[in-house]
XYZ file of C-alpha atoms in Angstrom:
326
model
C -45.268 31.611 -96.510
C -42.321 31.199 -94.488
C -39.691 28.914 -95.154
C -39.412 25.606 -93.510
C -36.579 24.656 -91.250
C -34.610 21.644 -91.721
C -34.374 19.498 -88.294
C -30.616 18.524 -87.929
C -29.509 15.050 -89.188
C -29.347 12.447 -86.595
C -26.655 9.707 -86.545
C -27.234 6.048 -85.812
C -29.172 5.370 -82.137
C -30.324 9.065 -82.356
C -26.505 10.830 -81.828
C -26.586 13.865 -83.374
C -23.768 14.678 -86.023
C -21.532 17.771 -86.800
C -20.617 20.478 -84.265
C -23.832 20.783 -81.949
C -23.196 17.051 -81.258
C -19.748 17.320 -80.376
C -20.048 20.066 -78.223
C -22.716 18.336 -75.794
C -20.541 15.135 -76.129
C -17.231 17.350 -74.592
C -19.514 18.808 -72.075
C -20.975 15.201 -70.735
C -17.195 13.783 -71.010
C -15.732 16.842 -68.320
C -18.905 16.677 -65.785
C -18.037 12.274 -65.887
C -14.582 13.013 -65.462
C -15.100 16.149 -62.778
C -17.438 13.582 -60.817
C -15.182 10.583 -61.083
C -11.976 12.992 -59.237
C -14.641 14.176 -57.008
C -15.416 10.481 -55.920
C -11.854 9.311 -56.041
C -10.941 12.723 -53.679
C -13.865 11.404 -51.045
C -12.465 7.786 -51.356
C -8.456 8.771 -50.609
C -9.519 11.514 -47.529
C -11.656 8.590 -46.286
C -8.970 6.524 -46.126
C -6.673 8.804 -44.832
C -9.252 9.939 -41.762
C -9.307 6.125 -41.482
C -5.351 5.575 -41.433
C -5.439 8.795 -39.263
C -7.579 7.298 -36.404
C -6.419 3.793 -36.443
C -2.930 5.178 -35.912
C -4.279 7.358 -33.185
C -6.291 4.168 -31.673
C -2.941 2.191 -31.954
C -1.315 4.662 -30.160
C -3.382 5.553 -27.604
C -3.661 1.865 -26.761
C 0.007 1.437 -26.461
C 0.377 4.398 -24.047
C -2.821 2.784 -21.575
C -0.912 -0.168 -21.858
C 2.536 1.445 -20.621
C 0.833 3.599 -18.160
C -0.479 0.112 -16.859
C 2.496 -1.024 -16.603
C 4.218 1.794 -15.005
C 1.430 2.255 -12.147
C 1.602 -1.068 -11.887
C 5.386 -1.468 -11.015
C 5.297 2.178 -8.954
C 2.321 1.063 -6.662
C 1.392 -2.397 -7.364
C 3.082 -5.541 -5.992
C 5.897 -6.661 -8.054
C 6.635 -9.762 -4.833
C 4.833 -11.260 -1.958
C 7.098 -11.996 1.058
C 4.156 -13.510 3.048
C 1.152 -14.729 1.662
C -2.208 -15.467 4.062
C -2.346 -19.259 5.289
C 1.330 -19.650 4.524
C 2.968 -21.301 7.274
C 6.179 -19.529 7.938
C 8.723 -21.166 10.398
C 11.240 -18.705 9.899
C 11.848 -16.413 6.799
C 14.647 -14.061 6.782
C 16.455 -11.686 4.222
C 19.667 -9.715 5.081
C 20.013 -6.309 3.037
C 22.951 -3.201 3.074
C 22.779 -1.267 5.692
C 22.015 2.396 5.029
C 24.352 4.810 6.779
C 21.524 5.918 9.015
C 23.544 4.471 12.059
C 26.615 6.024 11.031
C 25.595 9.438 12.766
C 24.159 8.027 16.184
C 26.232 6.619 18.913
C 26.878 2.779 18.447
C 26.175 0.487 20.776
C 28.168 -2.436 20.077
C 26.464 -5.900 20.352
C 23.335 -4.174 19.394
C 23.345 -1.411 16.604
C 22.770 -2.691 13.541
C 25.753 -4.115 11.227
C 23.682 -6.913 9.618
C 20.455 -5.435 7.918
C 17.511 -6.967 6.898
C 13.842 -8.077 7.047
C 12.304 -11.462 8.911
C 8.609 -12.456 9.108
C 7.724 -15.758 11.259
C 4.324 -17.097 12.181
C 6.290 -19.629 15.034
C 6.854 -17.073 17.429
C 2.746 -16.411 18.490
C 0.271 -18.774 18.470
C -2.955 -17.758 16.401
C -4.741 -18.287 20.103
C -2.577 -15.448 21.408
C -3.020 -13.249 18.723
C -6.877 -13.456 19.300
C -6.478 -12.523 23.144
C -4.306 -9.867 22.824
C -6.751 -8.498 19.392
C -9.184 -8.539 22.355
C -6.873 -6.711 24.752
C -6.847 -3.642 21.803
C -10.868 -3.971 21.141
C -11.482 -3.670 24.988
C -9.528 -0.746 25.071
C -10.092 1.058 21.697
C -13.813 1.052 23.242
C -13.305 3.933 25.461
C -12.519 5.918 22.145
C -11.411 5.740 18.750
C -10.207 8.586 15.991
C -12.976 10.089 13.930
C -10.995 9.387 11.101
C -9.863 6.007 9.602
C -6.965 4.939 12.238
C -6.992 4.633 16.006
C -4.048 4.064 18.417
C -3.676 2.568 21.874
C -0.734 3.132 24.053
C -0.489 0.702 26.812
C 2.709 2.472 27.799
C 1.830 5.856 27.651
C -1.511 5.891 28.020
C -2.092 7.494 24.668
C -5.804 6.734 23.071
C -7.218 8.149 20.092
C -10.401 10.085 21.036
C -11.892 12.137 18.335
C -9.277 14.193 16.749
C -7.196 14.324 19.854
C -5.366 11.873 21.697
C -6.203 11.281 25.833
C -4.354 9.845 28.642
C -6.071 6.639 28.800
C -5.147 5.896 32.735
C -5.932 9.574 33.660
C -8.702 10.235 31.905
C -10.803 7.086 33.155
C -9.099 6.505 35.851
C -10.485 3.532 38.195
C -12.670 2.334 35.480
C -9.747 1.146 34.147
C -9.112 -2.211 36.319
C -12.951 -3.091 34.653
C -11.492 -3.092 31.307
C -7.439 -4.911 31.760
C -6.792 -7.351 34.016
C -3.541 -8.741 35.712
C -3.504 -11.402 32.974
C -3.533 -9.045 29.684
C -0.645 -7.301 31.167
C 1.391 -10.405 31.556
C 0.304 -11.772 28.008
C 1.393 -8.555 26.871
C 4.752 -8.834 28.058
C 5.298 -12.427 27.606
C 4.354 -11.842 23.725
C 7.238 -8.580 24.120
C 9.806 -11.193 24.791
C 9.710 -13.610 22.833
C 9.668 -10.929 19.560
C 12.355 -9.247 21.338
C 13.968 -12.630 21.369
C 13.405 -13.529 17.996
C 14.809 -10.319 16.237
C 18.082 -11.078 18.374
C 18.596 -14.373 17.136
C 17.973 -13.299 13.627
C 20.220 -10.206 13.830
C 23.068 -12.199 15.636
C 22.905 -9.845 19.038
C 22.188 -10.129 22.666
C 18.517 -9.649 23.549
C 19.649 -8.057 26.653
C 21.283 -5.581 24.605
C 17.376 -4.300 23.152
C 15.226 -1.811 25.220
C 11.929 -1.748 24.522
C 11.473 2.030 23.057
C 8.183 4.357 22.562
C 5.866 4.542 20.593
C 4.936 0.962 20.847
C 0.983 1.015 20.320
C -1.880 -1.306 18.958
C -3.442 0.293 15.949
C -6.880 0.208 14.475
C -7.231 0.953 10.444
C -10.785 1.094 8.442
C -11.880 2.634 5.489
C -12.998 6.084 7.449
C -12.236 9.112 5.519
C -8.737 10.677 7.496
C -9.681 14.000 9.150
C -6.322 14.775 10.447
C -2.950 13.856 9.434
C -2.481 11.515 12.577
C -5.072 9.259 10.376
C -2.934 9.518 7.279
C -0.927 6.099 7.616
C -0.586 5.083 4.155
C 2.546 7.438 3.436
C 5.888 5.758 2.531
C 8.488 6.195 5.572
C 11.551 5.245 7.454
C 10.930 4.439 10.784
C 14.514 5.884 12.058
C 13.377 9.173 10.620
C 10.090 9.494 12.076
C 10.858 8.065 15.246
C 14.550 8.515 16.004
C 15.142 5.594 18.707
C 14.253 3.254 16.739
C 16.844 0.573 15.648
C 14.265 -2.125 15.521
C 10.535 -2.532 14.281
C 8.257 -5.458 14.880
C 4.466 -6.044 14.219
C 2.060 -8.223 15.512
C -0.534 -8.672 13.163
C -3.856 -9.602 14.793
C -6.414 -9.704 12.207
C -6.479 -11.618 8.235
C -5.790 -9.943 5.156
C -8.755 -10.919 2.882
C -10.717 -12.363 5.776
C -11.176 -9.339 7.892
C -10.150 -6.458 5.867
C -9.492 -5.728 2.048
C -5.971 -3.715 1.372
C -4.255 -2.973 4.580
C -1.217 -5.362 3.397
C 2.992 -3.947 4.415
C 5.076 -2.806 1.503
C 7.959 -2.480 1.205
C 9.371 -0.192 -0.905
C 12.633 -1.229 -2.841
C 14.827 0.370 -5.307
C 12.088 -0.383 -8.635
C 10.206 -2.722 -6.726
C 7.761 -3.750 -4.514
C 7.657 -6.327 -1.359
C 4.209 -6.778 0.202
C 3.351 -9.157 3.416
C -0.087 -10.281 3.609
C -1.373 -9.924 7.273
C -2.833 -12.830 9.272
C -3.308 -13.221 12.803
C -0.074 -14.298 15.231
C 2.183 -13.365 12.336
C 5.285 -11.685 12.945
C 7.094 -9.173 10.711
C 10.403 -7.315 11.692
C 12.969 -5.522 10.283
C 15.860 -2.818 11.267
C 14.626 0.220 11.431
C 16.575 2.672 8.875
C 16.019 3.782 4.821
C 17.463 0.385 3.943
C 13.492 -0.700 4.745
C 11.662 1.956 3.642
C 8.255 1.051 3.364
C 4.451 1.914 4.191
C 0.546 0.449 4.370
C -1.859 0.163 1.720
C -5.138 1.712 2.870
C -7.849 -0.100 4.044
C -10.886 -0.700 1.497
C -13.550 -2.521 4.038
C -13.580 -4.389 7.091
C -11.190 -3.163 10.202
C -7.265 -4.195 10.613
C -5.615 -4.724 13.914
C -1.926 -4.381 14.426
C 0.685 -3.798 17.235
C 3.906 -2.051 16.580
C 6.717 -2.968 19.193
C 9.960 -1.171 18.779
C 13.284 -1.665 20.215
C 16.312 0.807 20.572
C 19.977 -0.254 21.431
C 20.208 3.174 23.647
C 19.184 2.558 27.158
C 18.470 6.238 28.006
C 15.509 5.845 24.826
C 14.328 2.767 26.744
C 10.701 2.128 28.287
C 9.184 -0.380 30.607
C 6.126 -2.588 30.346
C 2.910 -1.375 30.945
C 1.286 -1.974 35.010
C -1.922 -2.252 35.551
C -2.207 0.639 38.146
């Protein structure tokens, strides 16, 4: 018969006692302690991935927020000159002069020593502004750019007509006593005048001294895609660069900002800041005509903006006369 074997003594609650016991004990102890590590490892790298990405969050914030601000001070409006449905009697501000004149003959009494920028809406009545808008609409008619801005030259003749540019008075010829009248023509000039008048009293020179200088055009701006660069007039410019004659720049605004079209407003661009004026109809902006004014057009969003550009030039051999009905 074989001999029985003695079950191993048990302590109190069932713990075994002696080595066997022990050993299992030891065993239990490392896996609790290898699993609490574990856990403790999973908590810290959570934490960390959490530091990580709120610290990336933080800082990505902080960069939109200065990128705001940047684009917003490079291309946004930092002061508004001319707000729509102001009433402006007479605004003016004198500037440097750049040293633009310096290397063209002077013309003393009328090349500019005091610099600056003016907007008025006392010069042209609202009344006249929506006559001579209807002067440019009659006459854009016969044509138009296929891309977002449109020019008419009562001087020159020069009409936007597709991607080209026509000789209004040539290329319609008689047709064109059905579309301008005797009356237009004399608005036309009687509107000249008194701007012409106006920048002379705020520049401190003869009137008699200005000549009327080319190009002096309406202009037509929508939201049309540009399809050539004769459409692109949103880039920043000096107008003594691109035009050379120049000495003086006026516009005629002949449509509202807000009202008629969306964008569209003038900026100018100074040293780390920008000065906008909001268009309306009879209001009067002017300026002279070097890279102390620097400036350019926001485009058009919606809607359709009418403007005329009249320029002046103190050199009588870059002068032009009015346009005659022929």
């Amino acid at each position: 018969m074989a001999p029985q074997r003695r079950a191993a003594p048990r302590g109190p609650e069932g713990g075994g006692t002696g080595t066997g016991a022990g050993a299992g004990q030891g065993r239990g102890g490392r896996r609790r302690h290898s699993s609490a590590k574990r856990s403790r490892g999973q908590q810290e790298s959570r934490w960390r991935w959490l530091r990580a990405a709120f610290l990336l969050l933080t800082t990505a914030a902080i960069g939109a927020l200065l990128s705001w601000r940047y684009l917003g001070a490079e291309d946004g409006v930092t002061e508004v000159l001319a707000r729509r449905r102001e009433n402006l009697q007479d605004k003016f501000i004198e500037i440097p002069c750049s040293e633009d004149y310096d290397s063209q003959k002077r013309f003393e009494g009328c090349t500019p020593r005091k610099c600056g920028r003016g907007v008025t809406d006392a010069v042209i009545t609202r009344e006249e502004a929506e006559r001579i808008r209807r002067i440019a609409e009659r006459g854009l008619s016969l044509g138009g750019s296929d891309g977002g801005a449109s020019i008419l030259d009562l001087h020159s003749g020069a009409l936007s007509l597709g991607k080209h540019f026509v000789n209004l008075y040539r290329y319609f010829g008689d047709k064109i006593q059905d579309i301008f009248t005797e009356e237009d023509f004399a608005l036309y000039r009687d509107v000249r005048q008194r701007i012409q008048q106006r920048i002379a009293q705020a520049f401190g020179i003869n009137s008699s001294s200005m000549y009327l200088t080319k190009p002096t055009f309406f202009s037509r701006i929508n939201n049309t895609e540009a399809k050539t660069t004769h459409d692109e007039y949103w880039h920043p410019h000096v107008d003594k660069v691109t035009y050379g004659s120049f000495d003086y720049t006026s516009l005629l605004y002949l449509s509202d900002y807000s009202e008629d079209f969306g964008g569209g407003r003038f900026v100018f661009m100074d040293a780390g800041s920008n000065k906008t004026i909001e268009p309306q109809a009879g209001r009067v902006s002017f300026f002279t005509s070097g890279s102390e004014n620097l400036h350019r057009v926001e485009k058009v969003h919606w809607g359709t903006r009418y403007a005329i550009t009249i320029s002046f030039t103190c050199n009588p051999d870059h002068g032009i006369g009015d346009p005659v009905l022929t």
